[in-house]
Amino acid sequence: MEHDALDAGEARYELVISVDARRSGQYSDAEKPRMRERIYRVLETAFAQAGVGRDAVHMEDRGDGVLMSVPGRIAVTRLLGLWMVEVHENLREENRSLLVPLGLRVAMHVGPVRHDSRGISGRAVDLTCRLADSAVARQLLDRERADLVLAVSDSLYLDVVSAGGKFIEPARFSQARLALKEGEVSAWFHLPGRPAPGIGPIAPEEPSAPAGGPAAAPVGGPEAALAAMDAALAARAAAAAGRRVDDSDGDGDDEGGADRYQAQGDLSVHRNNVYQQPVHIGRVTGDSHRKD
């Protein structure tokens, strides 16, 4: 390969591509080999369809994805344009027969890359992997129910994407700020075949509660939860067609002239944590009949 003539200390500008599978940790040991076969089939077929020789691409297996670099003699526009179109179409074809579709996060950046006997390294490689693994890429893929999301670095967008080209539509990319380990950076995101995605507030990734485990407490603790409940009850009471009525039961339980209300919903009125009237939650309780 062309890289064999380079010393480990030398670096050259190349297009770095990182590909990760969506929620790969949820695949069983028996399913992962088939997932990996699909990823490689999608990518390698797309290289052939885009006229990029397999021997021109450096590929490293990452278990649930692939890290690649393409030398500068291959036009970046071909990878951003035709190759991405073919990847998307091949992925859609693979997913036609799957109950759980395979989702891919693809990131690209151009920068100095060093090769040695074990693979590639450099800040360009680090940034590309961070973009593919970013919360924006992950949540866009899930929120939009997409097969594929593409993330490109700010410099790649400004230098190549913004000029457009065959199968490259800059208006379909949206910018976002990412907080990475190395600091904040800008990146651009694209969902093939769709308009520019809306980049709203992106929730930080947090480990989900175990199945059957307790639900996460609302922010602010128990006091905030009680306040939220009180506010919800007050809103429902205000919205209900409530009005003051006479004590038609004649039970004489209204102490101190306390107000009573008639509501058409499931509103219940409490005093000192004691129900003052029969409660209707699916059925009538108590000795009295429920009044509409």
mmCIF file of C-alpha atoms in Angstrom:
data_model
loop_
_atom_site.group_PDB
_atom_site.id
_atom_site.type_symbol
_atom_site.label_atom_id
_atom_site.label_comp_id
_atom_site.label_asym_id
_atom_site.label_seq_id
_atom_site.Cartn_x
_atom_site.Cartn_y
_atom_site.Cartn_z
ATOM 1 C CA MET A 1 0.000 0.000 0.000
ATOM 2 C CA GLU A 2 0.967 3.625 -0.368
ATOM 3 C CA HIS A 3 1.431 3.912 3.412
ATOM 4 C CA ASP A 4 4.224 1.301 3.453
ATOM 5 C CA ALA A 5 6.673 3.895 2.140
ATOM 6 C CA LEU A 6 6.026 6.206 5.087
ATOM 7 C CA ASP A 7 7.917 6.186 8.344
ATOM 8 C CA ALA A 8 5.918 6.041 11.573
ATOM 9 C CA GLY A 9 7.019 9.588 12.400
ATOM 10 C CA GLU A 10 5.706 11.046 9.161
ATOM 11 C CA ALA A 11 2.165 12.308 8.816
ATOM 12 C CA ARG A 12 0.053 13.201 5.820
ATOM 13 C CA TYR A 13 -3.343 14.782 5.476
ATOM 14 C CA GLU A 14 -6.016 12.156 4.969
ATOM 15 C CA LEU A 15 -9.761 11.814 5.308
ATOM 16 C CA VAL A 16 -10.529 9.962 8.534
ATOM 17 C CA ILE A 17 -13.852 8.110 8.774
ATOM 18 C CA SER A 18 -15.268 6.599 11.952
ATOM 19 C CA VAL A 19 -18.304 4.291 11.806
ATOM 20 C CA ASP A 20 -20.134 3.108 14.933
ATOM 21 C CA ALA A 21 -23.200 0.905 15.310
ATOM 22 C CA ARG A 22 -26.185 2.162 17.273
ATOM 23 C CA ARG A 23 -26.663 0.559 20.713
ATOM 24 C CA SER A 24 -24.163 -2.177 19.963
ATOM 25 C CA GLY A 25 -24.086 -3.183 23.619
ATOM 26 C CA GLN A 26 -27.640 -4.494 23.305
ATOM 27 C CA TYR A 27 -26.618 -7.150 20.779
ATOM 28 C CA SER A 28 -26.010 -10.626 22.188
ATOM 29 C CA ASP A 29 -22.766 -12.490 21.573
ATOM 30 C CA ALA A 30 -24.540 -14.561 18.930
ATOM 31 C CA GLU A 31 -25.910 -11.473 17.151
ATOM 32 C CA LYS A 32 -22.715 -9.390 17.073
ATOM 33 C CA PRO A 33 -20.933 -11.360 14.326
ATOM 34 C CA ARG A 34 -23.935 -10.903 12.027
ATOM 35 C CA MET A 35 -24.060 -7.190 12.898
ATOM 36 C CA ARG A 36 -20.369 -6.844 12.005
ATOM 37 C CA GLU A 37 -20.868 -8.691 8.720
ATOM 38 C CA ARG A 38 -23.622 -6.251 7.767
ATOM 39 C CA ILE A 39 -21.469 -3.210 8.594
ATOM 40 C CA TYR A 40 -18.579 -4.412 6.451
ATOM 41 C CA ARG A 41 -20.894 -5.448 3.623
ATOM 42 C CA VAL A 42 -22.526 -1.996 3.618
ATOM 43 C CA LEU A 43 -19.205 -0.101 3.656
ATOM 44 C CA GLU A 44 -17.176 -2.229 1.266
ATOM 45 C CA THR A 45 -19.980 -2.473 -1.289
ATOM 46 C CA ALA A 46 -20.292 1.323 -1.173
ATOM 47 C CA PHE A 47 -16.550 1.726 -1.862
ATOM 48 C CA ALA A 48 -16.879 -0.465 -4.950
ATOM 49 C CA GLN A 49 -19.979 1.438 -6.101
ATOM 50 C CA ALA A 50 -18.178 4.767 -5.642
ATOM 51 C CA GLY A 51 -15.145 3.590 -7.617
ATOM 52 C CA VAL A 52 -12.769 3.648 -4.633
ATOM 53 C CA GLY A 53 -10.354 0.712 -4.654
ATOM 54 C CA ARG A 54 -10.369 -1.380 -1.507
ATOM 55 C CA ASP A 55 -6.566 -1.321 -1.372
ATOM 56 C CA ALA A 56 -6.640 2.482 -1.205
ATOM 57 C CA VAL A 57 -8.528 2.477 2.109
ATOM 58 C CA HIS A 58 -6.947 1.743 5.485
ATOM 59 C CA MET A 59 -9.486 -0.089 7.696
ATOM 60 C CA GLU A 60 -9.256 -0.997 11.386
ATOM 61 C CA ASP A 61 -11.847 -3.126 13.131
ATOM 62 C CA ARG A 62 -13.326 -1.604 16.295
ATOM 63 C CA GLY A 63 -15.631 -4.433 17.342
ATOM 64 C CA ASP A 64 -18.856 -2.493 16.915
ATOM 65 C CA GLY A 65 -17.577 -0.311 14.111
ATOM 66 C CA VAL A 66 -14.746 0.537 11.744
ATOM 67 C CA LEU A 67 -12.034 3.222 11.701
ATOM 68 C CA MET A 68 -10.795 4.172 8.227
ATOM 69 C CA SER A 69 -8.518 6.620 6.491
ATOM 70 C CA VAL A 70 -8.421 7.517 2.800
ATOM 71 C CA PRO A 71 -5.347 9.096 1.155
ATOM 72 C CA GLY A 72 -5.477 12.540 -0.382
ATOM 73 C CA ARG A 73 -5.342 11.219 -3.953
ATOM 74 C CA ILE A 74 -9.004 10.168 -3.509
ATOM 75 C CA ALA A 75 -11.288 13.204 -3.773
ATOM 76 C CA VAL A 76 -12.990 13.968 -0.465
ATOM 77 C CA THR A 77 -16.095 15.020 -2.377
ATOM 78 C CA ARG A 78 -16.487 11.466 -3.673
ATOM 79 C CA LEU A 79 -16.604 10.117 -0.130
ATOM 80 C CA LEU A 80 -18.883 12.876 1.164
ATOM 81 C CA GLY A 81 -21.165 12.594 -1.849
ATOM 82 C CA LEU A 82 -21.455 9.370 -3.831
ATOM 83 C CA TRP A 83 -19.991 7.046 -1.195
ATOM 84 C CA MET A 84 -22.346 8.322 1.522
ATOM 85 C CA VAL A 85 -25.337 7.911 -0.807
ATOM 86 C CA GLU A 86 -24.348 4.299 -1.488
ATOM 87 C CA VAL A 87 -23.741 3.596 2.212
ATOM 88 C CA HIS A 88 -27.216 4.891 3.029
ATOM 89 C CA GLU A 89 -28.914 2.899 0.265
ATOM 90 C CA ASN A 90 -27.028 -0.292 1.145
ATOM 91 C CA LEU A 91 -27.948 0.142 4.797
ATOM 92 C CA ARG A 92 -31.617 0.618 3.941
ATOM 93 C CA GLU A 93 -31.494 -2.566 1.871
ATOM 94 C CA GLU A 94 -29.932 -4.494 4.767
ATOM 95 C CA ASN A 95 -32.584 -3.213 7.145
ATOM 96 C CA ARG A 96 -35.513 -4.359 5.024
ATOM 97 C CA SER A 97 -35.203 -7.882 6.424
ATOM 98 C CA LEU A 98 -34.404 -6.913 10.039
ATOM 99 C CA LEU A 99 -36.907 -6.591 12.858
ATOM 100 C CA VAL A 100 -34.431 -4.317 14.671
ATOM 101 C CA PRO A 101 -32.800 -2.079 12.035
ATOM 102 C CA LEU A 102 -29.080 -1.474 12.100
ATOM 103 C CA GLY A 103 -28.234 2.181 12.726
ATOM 104 C CA LEU A 104 -24.877 3.742 11.912
ATOM 105 C CA ARG A 105 -23.156 6.913 13.104
ATOM 106 C CA VAL A 106 -20.552 8.086 10.581
ATOM 107 C CA ALA A 107 -18.080 10.906 11.220
ATOM 108 C CA MET A 108 -15.509 12.519 8.904
ATOM 109 C CA HIS A 109 -12.604 14.902 9.329
ATOM 110 C CA VAL A 110 -9.466 15.731 7.345
ATOM 111 C CA GLY A 111 -6.190 16.131 9.199
ATOM 112 C CA PRO A 112 -2.654 14.806 9.709
ATOM 113 C CA VAL A 113 -2.576 11.043 10.256
ATOM 114 C CA ARG A 114 0.340 8.837 11.264
ATOM 115 C CA HIS A 115 0.535 5.169 10.316
ATOM 116 C CA ASP A 116 2.456 2.424 12.049
ATOM 117 C CA SER A 117 2.277 -1.363 12.102
ATOM 118 C CA ARG A 118 -0.704 -1.267 14.491
ATOM 119 C CA GLY A 119 -2.868 1.323 12.767
ATOM 120 C CA ILE A 120 -3.379 5.072 12.650
ATOM 121 C CA SER A 121 -3.138 7.825 15.251
ATOM 122 C CA GLY A 122 -3.261 11.573 15.664
ATOM 123 C CA ARG A 123 -5.581 14.324 16.820
ATOM 124 C CA ALA A 124 -7.515 14.052 13.568
ATOM 125 C CA VAL A 125 -8.308 10.444 14.457
ATOM 126 C CA ASP A 126 -9.319 11.392 18.000
ATOM 127 C CA LEU A 127 -11.649 14.160 16.820
ATOM 128 C CA THR A 128 -13.330 11.950 14.234
ATOM 129 C CA CYS A 129 -14.046 9.244 16.796
ATOM 130 C CA ARG A 130 -15.405 11.835 19.243
ATOM 131 C CA LEU A 131 -17.816 13.184 16.618
ATOM 132 C CA ALA A 132 -19.187 9.719 15.844
ATOM 133 C CA ASP A 133 -19.644 9.019 19.538
ATOM 134 C CA SER A 134 -21.136 12.418 20.442
ATOM 135 C CA ALA A 135 -24.458 12.776 22.247
ATOM 136 C CA VAL A 136 -25.819 14.817 19.331
ATOM 137 C CA ALA A 137 -25.102 12.030 16.843
ATOM 138 C CA ARG A 138 -26.551 9.384 19.139
ATOM 139 C CA GLN A 139 -29.725 11.256 19.996
ATOM 140 C CA LEU A 140 -30.374 12.467 16.456
ATOM 141 C CA LEU A 141 -30.232 8.886 15.235
ATOM 142 C CA ASP A 142 -32.753 7.776 17.863
ATOM 143 C CA ARG A 143 -35.019 10.827 17.902
ATOM 144 C CA GLU A 144 -35.394 10.954 14.123
ATOM 145 C CA ARG A 145 -35.683 7.152 13.790
ATOM 146 C CA ALA A 146 -33.015 7.314 11.105
ATOM 147 C CA ASP A 147 -30.796 4.603 9.642
ATOM 148 C CA LEU A 148 -27.756 6.849 9.395
ATOM 149 C CA VAL A 149 -26.394 10.110 10.747
ATOM 150 C CA LEU A 150 -23.317 11.843 9.341
ATOM 151 C CA ALA A 151 -21.182 14.211 11.438
ATOM 152 C CA VAL A 152 -18.430 16.309 9.881
ATOM 153 C CA SER A 153 -15.938 18.623 11.525
ATOM 154 C CA ASP A 154 -16.330 22.360 11.216
ATOM 155 C CA SER A 155 -13.210 22.660 9.040
ATOM 156 C CA LEU A 156 -14.411 19.925 6.668
ATOM 157 C CA TYR A 157 -17.779 21.636 6.341
ATOM 158 C CA LEU A 158 -16.218 25.033 5.606
ATOM 159 C CA ASP A 159 -13.567 23.685 3.210
ATOM 160 C CA VAL A 160 -15.614 21.127 1.276
ATOM 161 C CA VAL A 161 -19.288 20.735 2.200
ATOM 162 C CA SER A 162 -20.185 24.429 2.030
ATOM 163 C CA ALA A 163 -19.125 24.539 -1.635
ATOM 164 C CA GLY A 164 -21.612 21.799 -2.473
ATOM 165 C CA GLY A 165 -21.141 19.258 -5.228
ATOM 166 C CA LYS A 166 -22.638 16.066 -6.581
ATOM 167 C CA PHE A 167 -24.823 14.555 -3.830
ATOM 168 C CA ILE A 168 -23.515 17.192 -1.369
ATOM 169 C CA GLU A 169 -26.147 19.666 -0.177
ATOM 170 C CA PRO A 170 -24.813 22.067 2.487
ATOM 171 C CA ALA A 171 -28.333 23.348 3.267
ATOM 172 C CA ARG A 172 -29.165 19.906 4.682
ATOM 173 C CA PHE A 173 -26.512 20.150 7.418
ATOM 174 C CA SER A 174 -27.100 21.665 10.867
ATOM 175 C CA GLN A 175 -24.422 23.032 13.165
ATOM 176 C CA ALA A 176 -24.031 22.153 16.836
ATOM 177 C CA ARG A 177 -21.562 22.908 19.617
ATOM 178 C CA LEU A 178 -20.081 19.849 21.289
ATOM 179 C CA ALA A 179 -18.381 19.666 24.681
ATOM 180 C CA LEU A 180 -15.611 17.107 24.128
ATOM 181 C CA LYS A 181 -12.822 16.001 26.439
ATOM 182 C CA GLU A 182 -10.431 18.229 24.521
ATOM 183 C CA GLY A 183 -12.767 21.235 24.764
ATOM 184 C CA GLU A 184 -15.706 22.709 22.862
ATOM 185 C CA VAL A 185 -15.843 22.300 19.104
ATOM 186 C CA SER A 186 -18.340 22.947 16.336
ATOM 187 C CA ALA A 187 -19.592 20.141 14.107
ATOM 188 C CA TRP A 188 -22.213 19.689 11.402
ATOM 189 C CA PHE A 189 -24.825 16.947 11.255
ATOM 190 C CA HIS A 190 -26.740 15.477 8.336
ATOM 191 C CA LEU A 191 -29.426 12.814 7.926
ATOM 192 C CA PRO A 192 -29.170 11.480 4.347
ATOM 193 C CA GLY A 193 -32.337 11.968 2.345
ATOM 194 C CA ARG A 194 -33.830 14.423 4.829
ATOM 195 C CA PRO A 195 -33.892 18.188 5.439
ATOM 196 C CA ALA A 196 -31.451 19.747 7.857
ATOM 197 C CA PRO A 197 -32.134 18.238 11.293
ATOM 198 C CA GLY A 198 -33.303 20.402 14.133
ATOM 199 C CA ILE A 199 -30.598 20.570 16.776
ATOM 200 C CA GLY A 200 -32.575 21.231 19.941
ATOM 201 C CA PRO A 201 -31.406 20.838 23.525
ATOM 202 C CA ILE A 202 -29.446 17.600 23.743
ATOM 203 C CA ALA A 203 -29.817 15.792 27.040
ATOM 204 C CA PRO A 204 -26.564 14.522 28.571
ATOM 205 C CA GLU A 205 -26.178 10.792 28.324
ATOM 206 C CA GLU A 206 -26.931 9.075 31.614
ATOM 207 C CA PRO A 207 -27.064 5.382 32.466
ATOM 208 C CA SER A 208 -30.636 4.176 32.316
ATOM 209 C CA ALA A 209 -32.245 2.693 35.426
ATOM 210 C CA PRO A 210 -32.165 -1.111 35.508
ATOM 211 C CA ALA A 211 -35.296 -2.861 34.354
ATOM 212 C CA GLY A 212 -37.763 -3.062 37.199
ATOM 213 C CA GLY A 213 -35.709 -0.668 39.281
ATOM 214 C CA PRO A 214 -36.907 2.546 40.901
ATOM 215 C CA ALA A 215 -37.670 5.469 38.644
ATOM 216 C CA ALA A 216 -35.336 8.423 38.785
ATOM 217 C CA ALA A 217 -36.382 11.040 41.338
ATOM 218 C CA PRO A 218 -37.354 14.448 39.982
ATOM 219 C CA VAL A 219 -34.652 17.087 40.109
ATOM 220 C CA GLY A 220 -34.804 18.857 43.446
ATOM 221 C CA GLY A 221 -35.707 15.865 45.627
ATOM 222 C CA PRO A 222 -38.941 15.047 47.482
ATOM 223 C CA GLU A 223 -39.815 18.678 48.200
ATOM 224 C CA ALA A 224 -39.775 19.491 44.484
ATOM 225 C CA ALA A 225 -41.878 16.431 43.737
ATOM 226 C CA LEU A 226 -44.510 17.481 46.317
ATOM 227 C CA ALA A 227 -44.546 21.025 44.967
ATOM 228 C CA ALA A 228 -45.049 19.690 41.455
ATOM 229 C CA MET A 229 -47.936 17.515 42.644
ATOM 230 C CA ASP A 230 -49.553 20.480 44.415
ATOM 231 C CA ALA A 231 -49.221 22.614 41.291
ATOM 232 C CA ALA A 232 -50.731 19.884 39.133
ATOM 233 C CA LEU A 233 -53.698 19.474 41.488
ATOM 234 C CA ALA A 234 -54.249 23.217 41.615
ATOM 235 C CA ALA A 235 -54.195 23.416 37.824
ATOM 236 C CA ARG A 236 -56.700 20.598 37.509
ATOM 237 C CA ALA A 237 -58.961 22.208 40.099
ATOM 238 C CA ALA A 238 -58.863 25.526 38.270
ATOM 239 C CA ALA A 239 -59.552 23.896 34.916
ATOM 240 C CA ALA A 240 -62.402 21.747 36.173
ATOM 241 C CA ALA A 241 -65.936 23.148 36.130
ATOM 242 C CA GLY A 242 -65.865 23.537 39.867
ATOM 243 C CA ARG A 243 -68.358 25.607 41.749
ATOM 244 C CA ARG A 244 -69.453 25.924 45.348
ATOM 245 C CA VAL A 245 -72.505 23.749 46.172
ATOM 246 C CA ASP A 246 -74.706 23.122 49.211
ATOM 247 C CA ASP A 247 -74.151 20.096 51.401
ATOM 248 C CA SER A 248 -76.956 18.088 49.804
ATOM 249 C CA ASP A 249 -75.977 14.954 51.731
ATOM 250 C CA GLY A 250 -77.055 16.673 54.919
ATOM 251 C CA ASP A 251 -74.370 14.806 56.859
ATOM 252 C CA GLY A 252 -73.282 17.959 58.699
ATOM 253 C CA ASP A 253 -69.600 17.119 58.208
ATOM 254 C CA ASP A 254 -68.611 20.527 56.869
ATOM 255 C CA GLU A 255 -66.526 21.956 59.647
ATOM 256 C CA GLY A 256 -66.140 25.694 59.928
ATOM 257 C CA GLY A 257 -68.048 26.315 56.689
ATOM 258 C CA ALA A 258 -65.381 24.635 54.558
ATOM 259 C CA ASP A 259 -65.943 24.926 50.807
ATOM 260 C CA ARG A 260 -67.140 21.951 48.786
ATOM 261 C CA TYR A 261 -66.796 21.591 45.028
ATOM 262 C CA GLN A 262 -68.492 19.666 42.318
ATOM 263 C CA ALA A 263 -66.209 18.571 39.443
ATOM 264 C CA GLN A 264 -66.802 16.608 36.291
ATOM 265 C CA GLY A 265 -63.325 15.002 36.256
ATOM 266 C CA ASP A 266 -61.459 12.817 38.730
ATOM 267 C CA LEU A 267 -60.842 15.703 41.144
ATOM 268 C CA SER A 268 -60.881 14.659 44.798
ATOM 269 C CA VAL A 269 -60.899 17.064 47.754
ATOM 270 C CA HIS A 270 -58.983 16.288 50.942
ATOM 271 C CA ARG A 271 -58.826 17.946 54.360
ATOM 272 C CA ASN A 272 -56.072 16.943 56.819
ATOM 273 C CA ASN A 273 -55.369 13.861 54.651
ATOM 274 C CA VAL A 274 -58.952 12.590 55.199
ATOM 275 C CA TYR A 275 -61.362 12.081 52.322
ATOM 276 C CA GLN A 276 -64.449 14.276 52.836
ATOM 277 C CA GLN A 277 -66.616 12.497 50.240
ATOM 278 C CA PRO A 278 -66.749 9.183 48.408
ATOM 279 C CA VAL A 279 -63.932 8.865 45.873
ATOM 280 C CA HIS A 280 -64.460 7.593 42.353
ATOM 281 C CA ILE A 281 -61.339 5.940 40.932
ATOM 282 C CA GLY A 282 -62.765 3.273 38.671
ATOM 283 C CA ARG A 283 -65.505 2.343 41.131
ATOM 284 C CA VAL A 284 -67.579 3.930 43.960
ATOM 285 C CA THR A 285 -66.322 3.486 47.523
ATOM 286 C CA GLY A 286 -68.099 4.182 50.744
ATOM 287 C CA ASP A 287 -71.811 3.982 51.495
ATOM 288 C CA SER A 288 -72.937 6.956 49.418
ATOM 289 C CA HIS A 289 -73.567 6.921 45.705
ATOM 290 C CA ARG A 290 -71.313 8.966 43.481
ATOM 291 C CA LYS A 291 -72.874 12.139 42.169
ATOM 292 C CA ASP A 292 -72.240 13.287 38.635
#
